[in-house]
Amino acid sequence: MDKLLITGGNPLNGEIRISGAKNAALPILAATLLADTPSYISNVPHLRDITTMVSLLGRMGVEFIVDEKLNIEANSSNVHTFNAPYEMVKTMRASILVLGPLIARFGKAHVSLPGGCAIGARPVNLHIQGLRAMGADIQVEEGYITAQAKRLHGATLCMDIVTVTGTENLMMAATLAEGVTLIENAAREPEVIDLANCLNSMGAHIEGAGTGTIRIEGVEKLSGTHYSVLPDRIETGTYLVAAAMTGGKVKVKKTDAGLLDAVLLKLLEAGATITRGDDWIELDMQGRRPRAVDIHTSPYPAFPTDMQAQLTAMNTIASGVGMLTETVFENRFMHISELQRMGANIRLEGNTAIINGVESLQAAPVMATDLRASAGLVLAGLVANGETLVDRIYHIDRGYERIEEKLTQLGAQICRSH
Ligand code: EPZ
């Protein structure tokens, strides 16, 4: 099992290029099921989850042409299978994103329930509830969702909880439904907007993406498109936090500062100097120690839960006391015990972590548990005294393209061991 070996102490300096957003590329690849002519998707990140989605769609009969830059042509004109088996869904929960497109285009689907994961139970009841409201006949038995529908019809859907993939699944299903669908209390994440823009380029009629109410007027069919995936705001934030923690100066390119205002504000509060351009952000910590910040995660545009572990890591060595409250997932503090083993002074009270910043962390062997927790452990390793070994880094490879290469480019002492 791959591990990362990190020797802490080097301030990060230099420039890196940000990859396309995993959480936009995944729904956009699923959306190619909706069209009967090929789509060409570019700026797709080289990640394990992307490979999983491509192989899942490939098993259904989607034909792919992938070039060396991972630009992907997907042709769904010969789809012959409408299921997503457990052995694939259990490796990637986002497989649930094929459910809406399969029912909308083919009128049937047999998709495994994506069990829970390290960060929580993560049910998909709201996806199912919405599809039933649009006329799908859905049975949930023996761990599978089995759905049938002649043609979905529009409906007004009021989401009990803001759900990103729930909003995406229902928006995709509504593009081919008869009539108008309203999604109230919709997720407003930039990845939802990117998916809506892609669907509209395929011929869909979607308005309001990025607001709490999305209106979709169904059409007869969608056609293939050329679309470039937006930059990954979480990868962007992760490298900026790495610069802030190590007292360095880093410029991230091919990104969009407008995607992560809440994160940038917290980094300014921590004492960083930030400059930004059309497609770049530069963070300069000038050798200073960050000040502790308080974080309260919530759906976009509030502070993103996917950046909580990274700011937790920063707070462990910041000056002062930082409070982090996680409101989105019920178990997203798996990194805390590992950080405590590195000497962090953290007290957990329910869904709040109280962190007393220490002068320095001590390297230790630690274990990754989920994608963003493992990013937090890598960041801690960058500042710890000695050599930190992060185990089970397959979690990291799901969401960070070539992390050790990008960090090495910035002057980190990091290598992968098999
Ligand atoms: C998406 O997950 C992201 N994944 C997650 O990123 C991200 O952490 C999360 O949104 C929140 O921003 C993708 O986009 C592929 P939710 P998703 O549905 O859609 C509850 C990463 O690191 N809920 O917005 O699965 C749920 O339990 C990953 O890249 C229901 O109760 O998250 C959670 O408490 C991790 N019923 C809350 O809503 C439902 O039917 C938000 O979950 C759906 C969700």
XYZ file of C-alpha atoms and ligand atoms in Angstrom:
462
model
C 0.000 0.000 0.000
C 1.511 3.351 -1.033
C 2.770 5.711 1.643
C 4.022 9.294 1.605
C 7.238 10.186 3.470
C 7.438 13.880 4.375
C 10.336 15.653 6.097
C 8.981 18.883 7.575
C 10.548 22.322 7.910
C 10.808 23.719 4.377
C 8.844 26.890 3.598
C 7.006 26.339 0.295
C 7.907 28.720 -2.521
C 7.093 28.768 -6.218
C 4.225 28.236 -8.622
C 1.942 25.324 -9.455
C -0.913 24.712 -11.862
C -4.312 23.751 -10.463
C -6.159 20.813 -12.049
C -9.805 20.617 -13.116
C -12.349 20.081 -10.342
C -13.003 16.428 -9.457
C -16.470 17.275 -8.140
C -17.439 18.961 -11.405
C -15.822 16.406 -13.748
C -17.685 13.504 -12.105
C -21.262 14.805 -12.649
C -20.319 16.150 -16.096
C -19.062 12.705 -17.162
C -22.308 11.170 -15.858
C -24.257 13.803 -17.818
C -22.831 12.469 -21.106
C -25.313 9.579 -20.653
C -28.075 12.084 -21.467
C -26.910 12.821 -25.032
C -27.159 10.606 -28.128
C -24.103 12.178 -29.783
C -20.512 12.393 -28.477
C -19.309 14.962 -25.906
C -15.724 16.216 -25.570
C -14.737 17.092 -21.983
C -11.412 18.845 -21.259
C -9.423 19.968 -18.179
C -10.345 16.659 -16.506
C -8.035 15.876 -13.537
C -5.903 12.693 -13.588
C -7.521 11.096 -10.526
C -8.540 7.610 -9.432
C -12.179 8.690 -9.087
C -12.229 9.845 -12.721
C -10.846 6.481 -13.858
C -13.549 4.769 -11.793
C -16.328 6.857 -13.367
C -14.962 6.222 -16.890
C -14.844 2.471 -16.277
C -18.338 2.478 -14.757
C -19.762 4.306 -17.785
C -17.689 2.126 -20.101
C -19.338 -1.019 -18.670
C -22.714 0.503 -19.592
C -21.603 0.879 -23.193
C -20.370 4.456 -23.280
C -17.508 4.578 -25.797
C -14.483 6.666 -24.788
C -11.551 8.217 -26.590
C -9.044 9.594 -24.063
C -5.946 11.542 -25.158
C -2.670 11.901 -23.254
C -3.897 15.096 -21.566
C -6.971 13.183 -20.352
C -9.297 15.139 -22.640
C -12.214 12.734 -22.852
C -14.602 12.059 -25.712
C -17.672 10.138 -24.468
C -20.222 8.625 -26.866
C -23.446 7.331 -25.292
C -25.227 6.355 -28.504
C -24.787 2.614 -27.855
C -25.470 2.284 -24.112
C -26.783 -1.240 -23.483
C -26.558 -1.699 -19.697
C -28.240 0.400 -17.054
C -26.683 -0.690 -13.840
C -23.952 0.334 -11.393
C -22.829 -2.737 -9.420
C -21.918 -2.632 -5.713
C -18.273 -3.536 -6.311
C -17.860 -0.307 -8.263
C -20.165 1.959 -6.253
C -18.465 0.992 -2.967
C -15.173 2.375 -4.314
C -16.755 5.667 -5.302
C -19.986 7.079 -3.881
C -20.250 9.573 -6.718
C -21.351 6.619 -8.902
C -24.830 7.530 -7.639
C -24.674 10.356 -10.202
C -25.550 7.917 -13.013
C -28.997 7.319 -11.468
C -30.737 10.479 -12.687
C -29.318 10.366 -16.247
C -30.127 6.641 -16.679
C -33.771 7.103 -15.662
C -34.161 10.290 -17.706
C -32.688 8.943 -20.958
C -33.398 5.182 -20.786
C -36.277 4.938 -18.309
C -34.511 2.374 -16.144
C -31.650 1.964 -13.685
C -30.287 -0.604 -11.251
C -27.774 1.215 -9.053
C -26.201 -0.010 -5.830
C -26.831 2.085 -2.746
C -23.489 3.782 -1.977
C -23.031 2.600 1.610
C -21.698 4.983 4.214
C -18.098 6.088 4.311
C -15.563 7.260 6.874
C -17.108 10.714 7.224
C -20.707 9.705 7.712
C -23.784 7.643 6.824
C -24.301 9.764 3.696
C -27.762 8.498 2.732
C -29.234 9.204 -0.718
C -32.872 9.379 0.402
C -33.298 12.886 -1.030
C -32.110 11.730 -4.477
C -34.731 8.942 -4.406
C -37.496 11.164 -2.983
C -36.978 13.714 -5.771
C -36.958 11.106 -8.557
C -40.165 9.544 -7.175
C -41.771 13.006 -7.191
C -40.853 13.212 -10.881
C -42.687 9.950 -11.556
C -39.999 7.294 -11.255
C -41.108 3.963 -9.801
C -38.242 3.208 -7.400
C -37.759 0.124 -5.229
C -34.901 -0.054 -2.744
C -34.120 -3.660 -1.873
C -31.102 -5.871 -1.216
C -28.809 -2.851 -1.287
C -29.887 -1.728 -4.742
C -32.010 1.081 -6.155
C -34.185 -0.277 -8.997
C -35.972 2.419 -10.986
C -38.386 2.522 -13.924
C -40.095 5.436 -15.632
C -41.943 5.874 -18.923
C -41.024 9.552 -19.045
C -40.283 11.661 -15.979
C -42.515 14.683 -15.460
C -41.622 18.047 -13.944
C -42.227 18.634 -10.237
C -41.539 21.177 -7.513
C -38.890 19.627 -5.262
C -38.101 21.180 -1.898
C -34.879 19.662 -0.539
C -35.009 19.024 3.227
C -31.210 19.311 3.359
C -28.851 21.069 0.940
C -27.267 18.203 -1.000
C -24.703 18.721 -3.756
C -25.007 15.426 -5.643
C -28.722 15.299 -4.810
C -29.199 18.639 -6.566
C -27.026 17.452 -9.464
C -28.840 14.115 -9.901
C -32.266 15.769 -9.912
C -31.164 18.605 -12.205
C -29.826 16.070 -14.735
C -33.013 13.978 -14.521
C -35.190 17.068 -15.041
C -33.466 18.074 -18.305
C -35.406 15.391 -20.237
C -38.586 15.352 -18.114
C -41.970 16.504 -19.470
C -42.566 20.068 -18.220
C -40.895 22.286 -15.644
C -39.058 21.198 -12.495
C -38.205 23.573 -9.640
C -35.515 22.553 -7.144
C -35.937 24.630 -3.985
C -33.194 24.788 -1.308
C -30.793 23.654 -4.044
C -27.038 23.386 -3.509
C -25.228 26.512 -4.764
C -21.697 25.058 -5.151
C -19.669 26.192 -8.197
C -19.633 22.565 -9.377
C -23.452 22.665 -9.607
C -23.164 25.795 -11.773
C -20.500 24.131 -13.948
C -22.762 21.104 -14.496
C -25.719 23.375 -15.356
C -23.574 25.311 -17.850
C -22.473 22.041 -19.437
C -26.067 20.742 -19.625
C -27.247 24.005 -21.195
C -24.469 23.674 -23.804
C -26.027 20.251 -24.576
C -29.413 21.884 -25.196
C -30.950 21.865 -21.717
C -32.981 24.805 -20.389
C -31.711 25.457 -16.847
C -31.960 28.772 -14.986
C -30.910 29.773 -11.472
C -27.973 27.399 -10.938
C -25.889 28.891 -8.122
C -28.981 30.204 -6.371
C -31.258 28.341 -3.946
C -33.901 27.825 -6.673
C -33.079 26.065 -9.925
C -35.698 25.952 -12.755
C -35.353 23.271 -15.390
C -37.670 23.131 -18.429
C -37.524 19.624 -19.905
C -36.588 19.109 -23.575
C -36.972 16.146 -25.942
C -33.292 15.323 -26.220
C -29.773 16.563 -25.537
C -26.780 16.565 -27.876
C -23.083 16.157 -27.253
C -20.968 19.221 -26.417
C -17.423 20.513 -25.982
C -16.873 21.552 -22.389
C -13.918 22.469 -20.172
C -14.232 21.661 -16.446
C -13.760 24.531 -13.967
C -10.686 24.657 -11.696
C -10.641 22.724 -8.417
C -11.305 25.218 -5.594
C -10.437 22.651 -2.895
C -7.086 21.767 -4.449
C -6.473 25.540 -4.738
C -7.303 26.101 -1.068
C -5.197 23.138 0.039
C -1.997 24.467 -1.552
C -2.639 27.988 -0.241
C -2.996 26.597 3.289
C 0.267 24.662 2.757
C 1.972 27.983 1.932
C 0.430 29.678 4.983
C 1.484 26.862 7.342
C 5.086 26.752 6.123
C 5.562 30.533 6.074
C 6.170 30.476 2.326
C 5.096 32.260 -0.845
C 3.109 30.285 -3.428
C 1.308 31.236 -6.639
C -1.436 28.882 -7.842
C -2.267 29.225 -11.540
C -5.161 28.158 -13.824
C -7.604 28.689 -10.984
C -10.342 31.196 -10.080
C -10.186 33.226 -6.858
C -13.945 33.823 -7.064
C -14.561 30.155 -6.225
C -13.190 30.270 -2.674
C -13.879 33.678 -1.096
C -14.689 32.154 2.313
C -11.331 30.339 2.382
C -9.334 33.382 1.238
C -10.958 35.539 3.943
C -9.877 33.037 6.600
C -6.316 33.012 5.260
C -6.241 36.826 5.372
C -7.482 36.612 8.983
C -4.603 34.195 9.664
C -2.194 36.943 8.590
C -1.441 36.006 4.982
C -0.904 38.553 2.212
C -2.982 37.549 -0.811
C -2.880 38.966 -4.333
C -5.047 37.673 -7.179
C -5.424 37.887 -10.965
C -7.902 36.534 -13.524
C -6.681 32.974 -13.204
C -4.138 33.001 -10.358
C -3.795 33.636 -6.611
C -0.573 34.328 -4.716
C -0.287 33.841 -0.958
C 2.748 35.297 0.831
C 3.215 34.453 4.527
C 6.643 36.185 4.678
C 7.994 33.659 7.187
C 5.321 34.523 9.735
C 3.452 32.027 11.924
C -0.285 31.957 11.082
C -2.797 33.283 13.590
C -5.521 30.811 14.688
C -8.923 31.223 12.998
C -12.455 30.050 13.838
C -14.241 27.948 11.187
C -17.903 26.979 10.873
C -18.514 24.727 7.855
C -21.759 25.128 5.879
C -22.966 24.720 2.286
C -21.598 27.139 -0.324
C -20.944 30.082 -0.266
C -20.067 29.551 3.416
C -16.823 27.887 4.492
C -16.553 24.483 2.705
C -16.478 21.265 4.744
C -13.888 19.953 2.240
C -11.420 22.553 3.591
C -12.036 21.848 7.286
C -9.249 19.291 7.758
C -6.737 21.606 6.093
C -7.604 24.555 8.360
C -7.585 22.205 11.353
C -3.994 21.333 10.443
C -3.117 25.018 10.145
C -4.642 25.811 13.531
C -2.523 23.120 15.239
C 0.594 25.273 14.774
C -1.045 28.723 14.666
C -0.708 31.288 17.454
C -3.822 31.342 19.648
C -6.917 29.184 19.953
C -9.030 28.153 16.941
C -12.541 26.668 17.066
C -13.712 24.478 14.169
C -17.370 23.470 13.964
C -18.324 20.834 11.368
C -22.026 21.039 10.526
C -22.228 19.121 7.224
C -20.985 15.614 8.079
C -21.366 13.816 11.396
C -17.942 12.209 11.505
C -15.466 14.424 9.741
C -12.881 14.670 12.513
C -10.994 11.430 11.797
C -7.796 13.454 11.315
C -7.937 14.838 14.868
C -6.622 11.715 16.622
C -3.800 11.453 14.086
C -2.867 15.119 14.573
C -2.901 14.585 18.352
C -0.329 11.833 17.843
C 1.848 14.483 16.197
C 1.588 16.632 19.325
C -1.409 18.800 18.405
C -3.355 20.196 21.360
C -6.975 19.580 20.332
C -10.108 19.030 22.421
C -13.257 17.661 20.766
C -16.641 18.760 22.085
C -19.407 17.268 19.952
C -18.986 18.669 16.441
C -16.516 21.338 17.555
C -12.749 20.995 17.776
C -10.969 23.481 20.072
C -7.340 23.814 19.035
C -4.596 25.426 21.098
C -1.787 26.189 18.642
C 1.615 24.690 19.556
C 5.062 25.901 18.470
C 5.721 22.744 16.481
C 4.431 19.271 15.715
C 6.466 16.077 15.972
C 6.669 13.721 12.997
C 4.893 10.387 13.481
C 3.517 7.510 11.421
C -0.125 8.463 10.703
C -2.949 6.939 8.706
C -5.205 8.563 6.129
C -8.901 7.781 6.562
C -10.664 9.882 3.956
C -9.690 12.191 1.147
C -9.552 15.536 2.893
C -8.384 14.205 6.273
C -5.356 12.783 4.499
C -4.665 16.175 2.908
C -4.666 17.638 6.417
C -2.122 15.050 7.555
C 0.165 15.827 4.613
C 0.012 19.525 5.504
C 0.898 18.689 9.128
C 3.845 16.617 7.866
C 5.141 19.650 5.956
C 5.712 21.525 9.235
C 6.453 18.659 11.697
C 9.956 18.058 13.048
C 11.312 14.907 11.458
C 9.928 12.471 8.909
C 6.175 11.825 8.874
C 4.868 8.679 7.200
C 1.285 8.958 5.909
C -0.178 5.531 5.214
C -3.183 4.510 3.054
C -2.658 7.407 0.688
C -4.963 5.868 -1.911
C -7.435 8.232 -0.282
C -5.297 11.165 -1.412
C -4.927 9.871 -4.967
C -8.699 10.075 -5.310
C -8.679 13.855 -5.074
C -5.194 15.295 -5.593
C -3.437 14.959 -8.926
C 0.290 14.137 -8.451
C 0.385 15.690 -4.951
C 4.007 14.765 -4.231
C 5.180 16.189 -7.583
C 3.363 19.485 -7.018
C 4.636 19.786 -3.434
C 8.197 18.887 -4.492
C 7.938 21.614 -7.150
C 7.269 24.016 -4.248
C 10.314 22.844 -2.289
C 8.763 20.260 0.020
C 10.771 17.182 1.006
C 8.249 14.478 0.114
C 8.353 11.136 -1.673
C 6.060 8.172 -2.273
C 7.092 4.744 -1.048
C 5.425 1.548 -2.192
C -20.512 16.304 -2.215
O -20.854 15.112 -1.564
C -19.029 16.213 -2.514
N -18.784 15.078 -3.399
C -18.267 16.052 -1.200
O -16.893 16.057 -1.510
C -18.565 17.251 -0.308
O -17.909 17.061 0.937
C -20.071 17.364 -0.096
O -20.744 17.442 -1.371
C -20.448 18.601 0.703
O -19.957 19.748 0.064
C -19.047 15.217 -4.732
O -19.489 16.252 -5.192
C -18.738 14.035 -5.593
P -24.175 16.148 0.243
P -22.411 14.733 -1.380
O -25.225 15.318 -0.393
O -23.206 15.296 -2.479
C -26.877 14.662 3.811
C -14.727 15.282 -1.474
O -13.966 15.440 -0.562
N -27.711 13.997 2.794
O -24.076 17.596 -0.091
O -22.479 13.277 -1.113
C -25.491 14.047 3.926
O -25.514 12.942 4.799
C -16.146 14.875 -1.223
O -14.472 15.517 -2.681
C -28.850 13.304 3.194
O -29.169 13.230 4.376
O -22.759 15.512 -0.040
C -24.666 15.188 4.460
O -24.814 15.223 5.877
C -16.287 14.369 0.187
N -29.627 12.708 2.248
C -25.323 16.427 3.859
O -26.608 16.001 3.384
C -29.324 12.762 0.911
O -30.077 12.199 0.080
C -24.573 17.009 2.682
O -24.272 15.937 1.820
C -28.155 13.465 0.527
C -27.374 14.082 1.475
